[in-house]
Amino acid sequence: MCLVNLMNNFEFKLILMGGEIDAEGLLAFLKESGADDFGLIHVQQHMTFFPKIFYLDDINKFLGKQGNLESCIYQTETKSNFSCVLDTSETCDCCKLNRSGHLANQLLRRFLLQDDYDAFNEFVDFVLRHEVDVNGTHKDTGLTFLMACTLKGMVSHMRRLIAIGAEIMFKGINGLTALDIAKETRQPAAFTYLYLQLTTSSTTETTAITHDVKLVDLYFILELIHYIHSTSPPDEAILVFLSSYDEIVTLKEMIFRGKEYHFDSQSIVISIFHVNIPCGDERAIFEDAARELRKIVLTTDVADTVQLKNFSHVIDLGYAEERIYNPKNTATGNRKVRISKSAAEDRVRLNTYRIYERKTFENLSLYRKPEIGQCPLQEICLFATSLMNGVDVSVEFFSDFLSPPPTISLTRSLEELVSIGALDKARMMTPLGCYLLDFPVEPRLGKALIYAVMLRCLDPILTIVACLTHRDPFITPVRPEDKIRLRRRKLQLSRNTYSDHMTLLQAFQEWENEADSCDIGTLCKNYISPGTFDMICAIRTDLLGQLRALGFVRCKGFGNIKDLNCNSHNWSVVKAAMIGALYPNVMKINQSSFSLSNNEFKLARFHPLSCIGKDPFEYPILPSPWVVYDEVNQNGVIDFCKGCTLVSPFALAVFGGSPTYEYKFEHHGTMEVTAQNGQAYVEDVLSFKLNEWIEFRGPRIDIELVNLVREKFQRLIQKQLRKPGTMLTQTEEKDLQTITLILTTEDRASDLAQIDGIGQWPRFAGGSLLSSPCQGFKMATTCDSNGTEE
């Protein structure tokens, strides 16, 4: 309505830029909302060339392919979800001529019975030429080549087979998969490799609604690149649009290591444009290659947001990886979807090769689906509540949107705002919710900042919130052996705290140390992305500035930087602030099976790259059965918890749950309790519930202590929300010290590690050097005494 009023009362010009904007739909919506009639001027992209667009049948002709080529290039996705696979159930003439079960059987016999390893190399060559099926079985044993290599523990051979399409979950005659064989024959290296490959591939992080998605044979794209490279001048660059980071890295390896299509490394230069690579490497795509060198850039739909010039050839796969959100259980995931017609048009260059048929292009949707229907809506709901001035935000409020979000997403988002205390039971704004509006982060992360101010552990929480706001600062590897190294590196950074959030803190400090010495190579070797941490540091500085503007951080006296970090060295207190932010993302650990569960997920696992996830062959007993997490990645088979931290039951009982919820205590008889002096006495047993599935039960004295500590902390929070920066009384200071002492004691009693150095003063803030670790918070003391801002 604000936009409509501007258009009706002022001389107003609205400029819409971008290929994915439905300008006609937006203007029609404005007219329906009451805007006066106005004209529409389209400014088309100016092209200085006449583009040539080749579809699949055209590519088929100049590559000399026969038959139904699309059936050979794509296959319907199965449970394996791996690229470079040919569908063995196709009935086209091209596929029938290329299969020879007898040849695969003979090669398997030589490899299995005669230990003829040349047979393996011959098999790979035949697969790359599409003459045998990569999942062909031996007629007597029912084993595939992948199963045979698993039986022998040959991990390097297994990696080559999976790269060309071998299915891990393919079942032989006996009904066993390669993963089953590795477990039955006790091959730890092979089992770990297969497990990581199966569970961490980005193509498997999809939901059950993506069964109709098709996967591409990268060998065909490799053949097309070779054709362009051999028939066009070397100064004509090639831009290849793929759908995922895994496909990018796999294709790059195929270009340099392929046997049939040899590329001279001295004649080409390959660059990758993706969010998972360091920012410095991305600059190469904007630079021209050296003379007589052909530049090849491998990218995904992320390049649609950047104007890439000087590319004469574009290979468009026609797929993109889309992040999805399941509002029923708040799980996230990725799925492969067709790009829109507008995106396909934006990719047109002098020579454009579309790896799909003309009919497929004509059936593409004109624009992408609106993002509002595929993401959490807590921030939108919170802003809507503030605009309604005390009126309940209902579904009808959003029905007038250009693209109304799903009703279930709205309902779930409002419920989560109530659970974190931003809204009360009547869905009215609370004092906490009013402050959360001012933070440029998710409401739950804004709550963590306020809790950190109260608990005086601001520095580490600022770093964690900045990391969670931006993206994972670790460079994502593709090779299974690199994934194992990354997990080991995270395990070192966690320092036995059973916390992925500790790895973020330690990685941030390592980045500070190495950035000071400009040793970027060491950071990348340790899978730390320097460019990502540059952005995280800037976000961190902005958040600190917002806290100052709201009055939570003062220049001197009570509430200054030194005062708000007096507990930053105490990991137990930091975890307490994280519980307040991450609740209701809580899981309970089944110690016997090492699985996780709550009321939404009956069977979940730690993410394989988590520092808590252990070797699948052994399931240790963790010191606490409770864990808080950032999000769940769902693939329809396994639900993976990412960003996990182990917490004590006491901390969860005090800092979890809705701040406005009144707990009801139930009596469960009596129990015999032994005092410190050894005397036994009878005590009542009470219980209370944080929500519908988390229940705590114990002696009356313990339950009453939990309730007392909870009430005192909530009173402290409410006092800060009424007037930020208010000085605490002596009694309140003692209450806060008591809460800190109890948290520390409970963690020690639960054998949860207590470490030092987590509250290290950051060296950089917005690119400026503040202080060195040896000075620490003493620098803040000097600034305070002078009355100036740190």
Short mmCIF file of C-alpha atoms in Angstrom, two decimals, residues 170-352:
data_model
loop_
_atom_site.label_atom_id
_atom_site.label_comp_id
_atom_site.label_asym_id
_atom_site.label_seq_id
_atom_site.Cartn_x
_atom_site.Cartn_y
_atom_site.Cartn_z
CA PHE A 170 22.92 -51.50 -5.97
CA LYS A 171 21.91 -54.99 -4.77
CA GLY A 172 23.47 -58.13 -6.18
CA ILE A 173 21.93 -61.58 -6.53
CA ASN A 174 22.32 -62.20 -2.79
CA GLY A 175 20.54 -58.94 -1.95
CA LEU A 176 23.66 -57.29 -0.47
CA THR A 177 25.00 -53.86 -1.39
CA ALA A 178 28.64 -52.75 -1.43
CA LEU A 179 28.04 -51.08 1.94
CA ASP A 180 26.70 -54.36 3.36
CA ILE A 181 29.72 -56.27 2.06
CA ALA A 182 32.14 -53.77 3.64
CA LYS A 183 30.41 -54.20 6.99
CA GLU A 184 30.14 -58.00 6.80
CA THR A 185 33.78 -58.48 5.75
CA ARG A 186 35.07 -55.95 8.30
CA GLN A 187 36.69 -53.51 5.87
CA PRO A 188 36.77 -50.30 7.97
CA ALA A 189 38.43 -48.12 5.32
CA ALA A 190 36.03 -49.24 2.61
CA PHE A 191 32.99 -48.90 4.90
CA THR A 192 33.97 -45.38 6.04
CA TYR A 193 34.54 -44.29 2.45
CA LEU A 194 31.20 -45.63 1.24
CA TYR A 195 29.35 -44.25 4.26
CA LEU A 196 30.76 -40.76 3.79
CA GLN A 197 30.20 -40.84 0.04
CA LEU A 198 26.61 -41.93 0.52
CA THR A 199 25.73 -39.48 3.29
CA THR A 200 27.65 -36.30 2.47
CA SER A 201 27.20 -35.97 -1.26
CA SER A 202 25.18 -32.82 -1.86
CA THR A 203 23.05 -34.68 -4.37
CA THR A 204 21.75 -36.92 -1.60
CA GLU A 205 20.62 -34.04 0.58
CA THR A 206 17.20 -33.97 -1.04
CA THR A 207 13.72 -34.78 0.03
CA ALA A 208 11.44 -37.52 -1.13
CA ILE A 209 9.65 -35.14 -3.52
CA THR A 210 12.54 -35.19 -6.01
CA HIS A 211 12.21 -38.67 -7.49
CA ASP A 212 11.53 -37.33 -11.01
CA VAL A 213 14.75 -35.32 -11.21
CA LYS A 214 17.23 -36.44 -13.85
CA LEU A 215 20.98 -36.74 -13.54
CA VAL A 216 23.46 -35.97 -16.27
CA ASP A 217 26.29 -38.02 -17.76
CA LEU A 218 29.31 -35.76 -17.35
CA TYR A 219 31.15 -37.81 -19.94
CA PHE A 220 28.85 -36.36 -22.61
CA ILE A 221 29.65 -32.80 -21.48
CA LEU A 222 33.35 -33.70 -21.50
CA GLU A 223 32.96 -34.86 -25.11
CA LEU A 224 31.22 -31.61 -26.04
CA ILE A 225 33.95 -29.50 -24.41
CA HIS A 226 36.56 -31.46 -26.35
CA TYR A 227 34.66 -30.85 -29.59
CA ILE A 228 34.54 -27.09 -28.96
CA HIS A 229 38.18 -27.05 -27.92
CA SER A 230 39.31 -28.82 -31.09
CA THR A 231 37.14 -26.85 -33.57
CA SER A 232 37.34 -23.25 -32.33
CA PRO A 233 40.13 -20.70 -31.77
CA PRO A 234 41.79 -20.89 -28.33
CA ASP A 235 40.85 -17.31 -27.42
CA GLU A 236 37.15 -18.25 -27.29
CA ALA A 237 36.29 -18.99 -23.66
CA ILE A 238 33.83 -21.68 -22.54
CA LEU A 239 31.29 -21.24 -19.71
CA VAL A 240 29.70 -24.44 -18.37
CA PHE A 241 26.57 -24.28 -16.20
CA LEU A 242 26.21 -27.38 -13.98
CA SER A 243 23.82 -28.06 -11.13
CA SER A 244 26.02 -28.76 -8.09
CA TYR A 245 29.49 -28.32 -6.66
CA ASP A 246 30.11 -32.07 -6.80
CA GLU A 247 29.51 -32.07 -10.55
CA ILE A 248 31.90 -29.14 -10.97
CA VAL A 249 34.78 -30.85 -9.19
CA THR A 250 34.11 -34.21 -10.87
CA LEU A 251 34.10 -32.65 -14.34
CA LYS A 252 37.31 -30.77 -13.61
CA GLU A 253 39.04 -34.01 -12.66
CA MET A 254 37.69 -35.73 -15.77
CA ILE A 255 39.11 -32.96 -17.98
CA PHE A 256 42.61 -33.30 -16.57
CA ARG A 257 42.66 -37.06 -15.97
CA GLY A 258 40.54 -38.39 -18.82
CA LYS A 259 42.26 -40.84 -21.17
CA GLU A 260 40.08 -40.84 -24.26
CA TYR A 261 39.80 -37.05 -24.51
CA HIS A 262 43.20 -35.68 -23.65
CA PHE A 263 43.45 -32.00 -22.74
CA ASP A 264 46.87 -30.45 -22.64
CA SER A 265 47.20 -28.68 -19.31
CA GLN A 266 49.41 -26.12 -21.05
CA SER A 267 46.62 -25.15 -23.45
CA ILE A 268 43.68 -24.60 -21.07
CA VAL A 269 43.04 -22.86 -17.77
CA ILE A 270 40.05 -23.96 -15.67
CA SER A 271 38.37 -21.73 -13.08
CA ILE A 272 35.53 -22.50 -10.69
CA PHE A 273 32.89 -19.97 -9.74
CA HIS A 274 30.99 -21.18 -6.68
CA VAL A 275 30.26 -20.08 -3.12
CA ASN A 276 32.33 -22.98 -1.75
CA ILE A 277 35.65 -21.68 -3.09
CA PRO A 278 37.75 -18.85 -1.63
CA CYS A 279 36.91 -15.34 -2.86
CA GLY A 280 40.39 -14.84 -4.29
CA ASP A 281 39.93 -17.74 -6.70
CA GLU A 282 36.70 -16.21 -8.02
CA ARG A 283 38.55 -13.22 -9.44
CA ALA A 284 40.08 -15.42 -12.11
CA ILE A 285 36.77 -15.78 -13.95
CA PHE A 286 36.69 -12.04 -14.68
CA GLU A 287 40.23 -11.99 -16.07
CA ASP A 288 41.24 -12.93 -19.59
CA ALA A 289 43.42 -16.00 -20.01
CA ALA A 290 46.96 -15.71 -21.26
CA ARG A 291 47.58 -15.78 -24.98
CA GLU A 292 47.00 -19.13 -26.71
CA LEU A 293 45.22 -20.43 -23.58
CA ARG A 294 41.54 -21.33 -23.55
CA LYS A 295 39.64 -20.28 -20.45
CA ILE A 296 37.03 -22.77 -19.17
CA VAL A 297 34.81 -21.69 -16.28
CA LEU A 298 32.70 -24.27 -14.42
CA THR A 299 29.83 -22.80 -12.42
CA THR A 300 26.23 -23.23 -11.26
CA ASP A 301 23.23 -20.90 -11.28
CA VAL A 302 25.20 -18.59 -8.95
CA ALA A 303 26.68 -17.10 -12.15
CA ASP A 304 23.21 -15.93 -13.17
CA THR A 305 23.55 -13.12 -10.63
CA VAL A 306 26.80 -11.84 -12.19
CA GLN A 307 27.36 -10.37 -15.63
CA LEU A 308 30.05 -12.59 -17.14
CA LYS A 309 31.39 -11.29 -20.42
CA ASN A 310 33.83 -12.47 -23.10
CA PHE A 311 32.46 -16.02 -23.28
CA SER A 312 31.92 -17.28 -26.81
CA HIS A 313 30.57 -20.71 -25.85
CA VAL A 314 28.06 -21.61 -23.15
CA ILE A 315 27.08 -25.16 -22.21
CA ASP A 316 23.78 -25.06 -20.33
CA LEU A 317 22.78 -28.21 -18.45
CA GLY A 318 19.38 -26.74 -17.67
CA TYR A 319 19.32 -27.78 -14.01
CA ALA A 320 19.95 -25.90 -10.77
CA GLU A 321 20.16 -26.96 -7.15
CA GLU A 322 17.42 -25.39 -5.07
CA ARG A 323 17.32 -25.15 -1.29
CA ILE A 324 14.02 -26.24 0.18
CA TYR A 325 12.32 -25.93 3.54
CA ASN A 326 9.83 -28.33 5.07
CA PRO A 327 7.58 -26.32 7.40
CA LYS A 328 6.12 -29.46 8.98
CA ASN A 329 9.36 -30.26 10.81
CA THR A 330 11.59 -27.25 9.87
CA ALA A 331 14.00 -29.54 7.99
CA THR A 332 16.01 -28.19 5.08
CA GLY A 333 17.52 -29.85 2.04
CA ASN A 334 18.54 -29.47 -1.58
CA ARG A 335 16.83 -30.65 -4.71
CA LYS A 336 17.69 -30.49 -8.37
CA VAL A 337 15.13 -28.59 -10.46
CA ARG A 338 14.83 -27.23 -13.97
CA ILE A 339 15.88 -23.62 -14.46
CA SER A 340 13.36 -21.05 -15.65
CA LYS A 341 12.99 -19.86 -19.21
CA SER A 342 14.17 -16.36 -18.26
CA ALA A 343 17.35 -17.80 -16.73
CA ALA A 344 17.99 -19.84 -19.87
CA GLU A 345 17.61 -16.70 -21.99
CA ASP A 346 20.08 -14.78 -19.82
CA ARG A 347 22.71 -17.48 -20.43
CA VAL A 348 22.67 -17.01 -24.19
CA ARG A 349 26.03 -16.15 -25.77
CA LEU A 350 27.46 -16.36 -29.29
CA ASN A 351 27.25 -20.16 -29.26
CA THR A 352 24.90 -21.71 -26.70
#
